[in-house]
């Protein structure tokens, strides 16, 4: 649990260390870190209601989180987030039961990565129908992960789930982070749940391993054009687990575009992999939590694009 603190501290320190180098551009830096209140220690998992939205909750386990919606006719859950946590799926089901005695009707996978979707058995046992994008099912069927339940139903490009007084739209908008990501939108509440593609207030990192750079830019434009006000990310937003806004989505798109432009020069100059990855920096983003750890993953992915064409 100390990790919560540690996750923020290095970036703060990095920003402080980086400050002298940015001395010529003082307008950039001063705002945040010193004023931030001390982070209270975080319990291993927790459930919280989303303010101002009837029946919308966030279940967090470790550094992963999922949205669930309690309707008058049952519960729509997403992502079991139980990779490496054998009892995590049951913990999530138990948390839902603390909030409602309504049955869990659906479990929807955001995409096919196990860190978000392992642990679905507890939901199947509770009677839920598991839904995912069709590519997620194809990939999972090949991989046969013992901890990950195959979807019962699949989505091609669009599907609308109506349960009680709630409408949830599932949309596939092309490859982005993964080729199986569904954007989930609650039109009445103007909330979307998008996992891994749009980190909120943090630096992208390991998720770049499965990432389609050019397609992601198109995906992001489509997401930004949708009607929503708040974004629930698959990992807690920074600071304080905040939700994202359209400004966050625009900032992440800008980061991807800046990273791409920076590496394009290095890659086309024949410097990928080693030299380019050494030279690649994004000083504008040095204050983001996770910058130091995430930078090599961002560099590697764009080196592959501009240095190899992959
Ligand atoms: Zn992922």
Coordinates of C-alpha atoms and ligand atoms in Angstrom, one line a residue:
X1 CA 0.0 0.0 0.0
X2 CA 3.0 2.2 0.4
X3 CA 3.2 2.0 -3.3
X4 CA 0.5 4.6 -3.6
X5 CA 2.8 7.1 -2.0
X6 CA 5.8 5.9 -3.8
X7 CA 4.0 6.0 -7.2
X8 CA 3.6 9.7 -6.7
X9 CA 6.8 10.6 -5.0
X10 CA 9.3 9.7 -7.7
X11 CA 7.5 11.8 -10.3
X12 CA 7.4 14.7 -7.9
X13 CA 11.1 14.3 -7.2
X14 CA 11.8 14.0 -10.9
X15 CA 9.9 17.2 -11.5
X16 CA 11.9 18.9 -8.8
X17 CA 15.2 17.5 -10.2
X18 CA 14.2 18.4 -13.7
X19 CA 13.3 22.0 -12.7
X20 CA 16.8 23.6 -13.0
X21 CA 17.0 22.4 -16.6
X22 CA 13.7 24.1 -17.3
X23 CA 14.8 27.3 -15.7
X24 CA 14.4 29.3 -18.9
X25 CA 10.7 28.4 -19.0
X26 CA 9.4 29.0 -15.4
X27 CA 5.8 29.3 -16.6
X28 CA 5.7 25.6 -17.1
X29 CA 6.4 24.2 -13.6
X30 CA 5.2 25.8 -10.4
X31 CA 1.6 24.7 -9.9
X32 CA 1.1 21.4 -8.2
X33 CA 3.3 19.2 -6.1
X34 CA 4.0 21.2 -2.9
X35 CA 0.4 22.1 -2.3
X36 CA -0.9 18.5 -2.7
X37 CA -2.1 17.1 0.7
X38 CA -0.6 13.9 2.0
X39 CA -2.1 10.8 0.5
X40 CA -4.1 8.7 3.0
X41 CA -3.1 5.1 2.9
X42 CA -5.2 3.2 0.5
X43 CA -6.9 -0.1 1.4
X44 CA -6.2 -3.1 -0.8
X45 CA -9.6 -2.8 -2.5
X46 CA -12.5 -0.5 -2.2
X47 CA -15.9 0.4 -3.8
X48 CA -17.0 4.0 -4.2
X49 CA -20.1 5.6 -5.7
X50 CA -19.6 8.0 -8.5
X51 CA -20.9 11.4 -7.4
X52 CA -24.0 12.7 -9.2
X53 CA -24.7 9.5 -11.1
X54 CA -27.4 7.1 -9.9
X55 CA -26.2 3.6 -9.4
X56 CA -22.7 4.0 -10.9
X57 CA -19.8 2.6 -8.9
X58 CA -16.1 2.1 -9.2
X59 CA -14.6 -1.1 -7.7
X60 CA -10.8 -0.8 -7.3
X61 CA -8.5 -3.7 -6.5
X62 CA -4.9 -2.8 -6.2
X63 CA -4.1 -0.4 -9.0
X64 CA -6.9 -1.7 -11.3
X65 CA -10.4 -0.5 -11.3
X66 CA -13.7 -1.3 -13.0
X67 CA -17.2 0.3 -13.3
X68 CA -20.4 -1.4 -12.2
X69 CA -23.9 -0.1 -12.6
X70 CA -26.8 -1.0 -10.3
X71 CA -30.2 -0.7 -12.2
X72 CA -33.7 -1.4 -11.1
X73 CA -33.5 -4.9 -12.8
X74 CA -30.0 -6.0 -11.9
X75 CA -26.3 -5.2 -12.1
X76 CA -24.1 -4.6 -15.1
X77 CA -20.5 -5.3 -14.0
X78 CA -17.3 -4.8 -16.0
X79 CA -13.7 -6.2 -15.8
X80 CA -13.1 -8.7 -12.9
X81 CA -9.6 -7.2 -12.4
X82 CA -8.3 -10.3 -10.6
X83 CA -5.0 -11.2 -12.3
X84 CA -2.7 -12.7 -9.7
X85 CA -5.5 -12.5 -7.1
X86 CA -7.3 -15.9 -7.0
X87 CA -10.1 -14.5 -4.7
X88 CA -10.3 -11.2 -6.5
X89 CA -13.4 -12.1 -8.6
X90 CA -15.3 -13.2 -5.5
X91 CA -14.2 -10.1 -3.6
X92 CA -15.7 -8.0 -6.4
X93 CA -19.0 -10.0 -6.4
X94 CA -19.1 -9.6 -2.6
X95 CA -18.6 -5.9 -2.9
X96 CA -21.5 -5.6 -5.3
X97 CA -23.7 -7.6 -2.9
X98 CA -22.9 -5.0 -0.2
X99 CA -24.5 -2.4 -2.4
X100 CA -27.5 -4.3 -3.8
X101 CA -29.3 -7.6 -3.6
X102 CA -30.2 -7.4 -7.3
X103 CA -28.7 -10.1 -9.5
X104 CA -25.5 -9.6 -11.6
X105 CA -26.9 -9.9 -15.1
X106 CA -23.8 -9.0 -17.2
X107 CA -20.1 -8.9 -17.0
X108 CA -18.5 -6.9 -19.8
X109 CA -14.8 -7.1 -20.7
X110 CA -13.1 -3.9 -21.7
X111 CA -10.5 -5.7 -23.7
X112 CA -8.7 -9.1 -23.7
X113 CA -5.8 -8.4 -21.3
X114 CA -5.7 -10.6 -18.2
X115 CA -4.8 -7.9 -15.8
X116 CA -8.3 -6.5 -16.4
X117 CA -10.4 -9.6 -17.1
X118 CA -9.0 -12.6 -15.2
X119 CA -11.4 -13.8 -12.4
X120 CA -14.7 -13.9 -14.2
X121 CA -15.7 -17.3 -12.8
X122 CA -17.3 -15.8 -9.7
X123 CA -19.5 -13.7 -12.0
X124 CA -20.5 -16.8 -14.1
X125 CA -21.3 -18.7 -10.9
X126 CA -23.5 -15.7 -9.9
X127 CA -25.4 -16.1 -13.2
X128 CA -23.9 -13.3 -15.3
X129 CA -23.7 -13.3 -19.1
X130 CA -20.1 -12.5 -20.2
X131 CA -19.8 -10.1 -23.1
X132 CA -16.7 -8.9 -25.0
X133 CA -15.6 -7.8 -28.4
X134 CA -15.4 -10.6 -30.9
X135 CA -11.6 -10.3 -31.2
X136 CA -11.3 -10.6 -27.5
X137 CA -13.1 -14.0 -27.7
X138 CA -10.9 -15.1 -30.6
X139 CA -7.7 -14.3 -28.7
X140 CA -8.9 -15.8 -25.4
X141 CA -10.0 -19.0 -27.2
X142 CA -6.4 -19.4 -28.5
X143 CA -4.7 -18.6 -25.3
X144 CA -6.9 -20.7 -23.0
X145 CA -5.9 -18.9 -19.8
X146 CA -7.0 -21.0 -16.8
X147 CA -8.2 -17.9 -14.9
X148 CA -10.1 -16.2 -17.6
X149 CA -13.6 -17.1 -18.6
X150 CA -14.5 -17.0 -22.3
X151 CA -17.3 -14.6 -23.3
X152 CA -20.8 -16.0 -23.9
X153 CA -21.7 -13.2 -26.3
X154 CA -19.6 -11.0 -28.5
X155 CA -19.9 -7.5 -30.0
X156 CA -18.8 -6.6 -33.5
X157 CA -19.1 -2.8 -33.8
X158 CA -22.0 -1.7 -31.6
X159 CA -24.3 -3.1 -29.0
X160 CA -26.7 -1.4 -26.6
X161 CA -27.6 -3.0 -23.3
X162 CA -30.8 -1.9 -21.7
X163 CA -31.4 -3.1 -18.1
X164 CA -34.1 -1.5 -15.9
X165 CA -33.7 2.2 -16.2
X166 CA -30.2 2.1 -17.5
X167 CA -28.8 2.2 -21.1
X168 CA -25.2 1.2 -21.7
X169 CA -23.7 1.5 -25.1
X170 CA -20.7 -0.6 -26.2
X171 CA -18.7 0.6 -29.2
X172 CA -15.8 -0.8 -31.0
X173 CA -14.0 2.2 -32.6
X174 CA -10.9 0.4 -34.2
X175 CA -7.6 -0.7 -32.7
X176 CA -6.1 1.5 -30.0
X177 CA -4.5 0.0 -26.9
X178 CA -5.3 -3.6 -28.0
X179 CA -7.5 -4.6 -30.9
X180 CA -10.4 -5.6 -28.7
X181 CA -11.2 -2.5 -26.7
X182 CA -14.8 -1.6 -26.2
X183 CA -15.8 2.0 -25.3
X184 CA -18.6 1.8 -22.7
X185 CA -20.9 4.8 -22.5
X186 CA -23.7 5.7 -20.2
X187 CA -25.6 8.2 -22.3
X188 CA -27.9 9.5 -19.5
X189 CA -25.0 9.9 -17.0
X190 CA -22.6 11.1 -19.7
X191 CA -19.9 8.8 -18.3
X192 CA -17.5 6.6 -20.3
X193 CA -15.4 3.7 -19.2
X194 CA -12.3 3.2 -21.3
X195 CA -9.4 1.1 -20.2
X196 CA -5.7 1.7 -20.7
X197 CA -5.8 3.8 -23.8
X198 CA -6.4 7.1 -22.0
X199 CA -4.5 7.2 -18.7
X200 CA -5.8 10.0 -16.5
X201 CA -3.0 12.3 -15.2
X202 CA -0.3 9.6 -15.5
X203 CA 2.3 8.6 -18.0
X204 CA 1.5 5.7 -20.4
X205 CA 3.8 2.8 -19.7
X206 CA 3.6 -1.0 -20.0
X207 CA 0.4 -0.8 -21.9
X208 CA 2.4 0.4 -24.9
X209 CA 3.4 -3.2 -25.5
X210 CA 0.0 -3.9 -27.2
X211 CA -0.7 -0.6 -28.9
X212 CA -1.5 0.6 -32.4
X213 CA 0.0 4.1 -32.6
X214 CA -1.6 5.6 -35.8
X215 CA -5.0 3.9 -35.2
X216 CA -5.0 5.1 -31.7
X217 CA -4.9 8.8 -32.8
X218 CA -8.0 8.1 -34.9
X219 CA -9.6 6.3 -32.0
X220 CA -9.0 9.2 -29.7
X221 CA -10.5 11.7 -32.1
X222 CA -13.7 9.5 -32.2
X223 CA -13.8 9.2 -28.4
X224 CA -13.3 12.9 -27.9
X225 CA -16.2 13.6 -30.4
X226 CA -18.6 11.4 -28.3
X227 CA -21.1 13.0 -25.9
X228 CA -19.7 12.5 -22.4
X229 CA -18.3 14.5 -19.5
X230 CA -16.5 12.1 -17.2
X231 CA -14.2 9.2 -18.0
X232 CA -13.6 6.3 -15.6
X233 CA -10.1 4.9 -16.4
X234 CA -9.0 1.2 -15.8
X235 CA -6.3 2.5 -13.4
X236 CA -6.9 5.2 -10.8
X237 CA -6.5 8.7 -12.1
X238 CA -3.9 11.0 -10.6
X239 CA -4.2 12.7 -8.2
X240 CA -6.5 11.0 -5.8
X241 CA -8.2 8.5 -8.1
X242 CA -10.0 11.3 -10.0
X243 CA -12.0 10.7 -13.1
X244 CA -10.9 12.1 -16.5
X245 CA -12.4 14.9 -18.6
X246 CA -12.2 15.6 -22.3
X247 CA -9.2 17.9 -21.5
X248 CA -7.4 14.7 -20.2
X249 CA -8.3 12.9 -23.4
X250 CA -7.0 15.8 -25.5
X251 CA -3.8 15.9 -23.4
X252 CA -3.1 12.2 -23.9
X253 CA -3.7 12.5 -27.6
X254 CA -1.2 15.4 -27.7
X255 CA 1.3 13.2 -25.7
X256 CA 1.0 10.4 -28.3
X257 CA 1.4 12.9 -31.1
X258 CA 4.4 14.5 -29.5
X259 CA 6.0 11.1 -28.8
X260 CA 5.3 10.0 -32.4
X261 CA 6.8 13.2 -33.9
X262 CA 9.9 13.0 -31.7
X263 CA 10.6 9.4 -32.5
X264 CA 9.8 9.8 -36.2
X265 CA 12.9 11.9 -36.6
X266 CA 15.1 9.5 -34.8
X267 CA 13.6 6.5 -36.5
X268 CA 13.8 7.9 -40.0
X269 CA 17.4 8.9 -39.3
X270 CA 18.2 5.2 -38.8
X271 CA 18.8 5.4 -35.1
X272 CA 16.3 2.7 -33.9
X273 CA 16.6 0.8 -31.6
X274 CA 19.4 1.6 -29.2
X275 CA 20.5 5.1 -30.1
X276 CA 17.0 6.4 -30.6
X277 CA 15.7 4.9 -27.3
X278 CA 18.7 6.6 -25.5
X279 CA 18.0 10.0 -27.1
X280 CA 14.2 9.9 -26.8
X281 CA 12.9 12.3 -24.2
X282 CA 9.6 14.1 -23.6
X283 CA 10.6 16.9 -21.2
X284 CA 7.2 18.5 -21.4
X285 CA 5.7 15.5 -19.6
X286 CA 8.5 14.9 -17.1
X287 CA 6.1 15.9 -14.2
X288 CA 3.6 13.1 -14.9
X289 CA 3.6 10.3 -12.3
X290 CA 5.3 7.3 -13.9
X291 CA 7.3 9.3 -16.4
X292 CA 10.7 7.7 -15.8
X293 CA 9.2 4.1 -15.8
X294 CA 6.9 4.7 -18.7
X295 CA 9.2 6.5 -21.1
X296 CA 11.2 3.4 -22.3
X297 CA 7.9 1.7 -23.2
X298 CA 6.7 4.7 -25.2
X299 CA 10.0 5.0 -26.9
X300 CA 10.1 1.3 -27.8
X301 CA 6.7 1.3 -29.3
X302 CA 7.3 4.4 -31.5
X303 CA 10.7 3.1 -32.5
X304 CA 9.0 0.0 -33.8
X305 CA 6.7 2.2 -35.8
X306 CA 9.2 4.7 -37.3
X307 CA 12.3 2.5 -37.3
X308 CA 10.7 -0.7 -38.5
X309 CA 7.3 0.1 -39.9
X310 CA 5.5 -2.1 -37.4
Ligands
LIG1 ZN1 -4.5 -3.6 -21.5

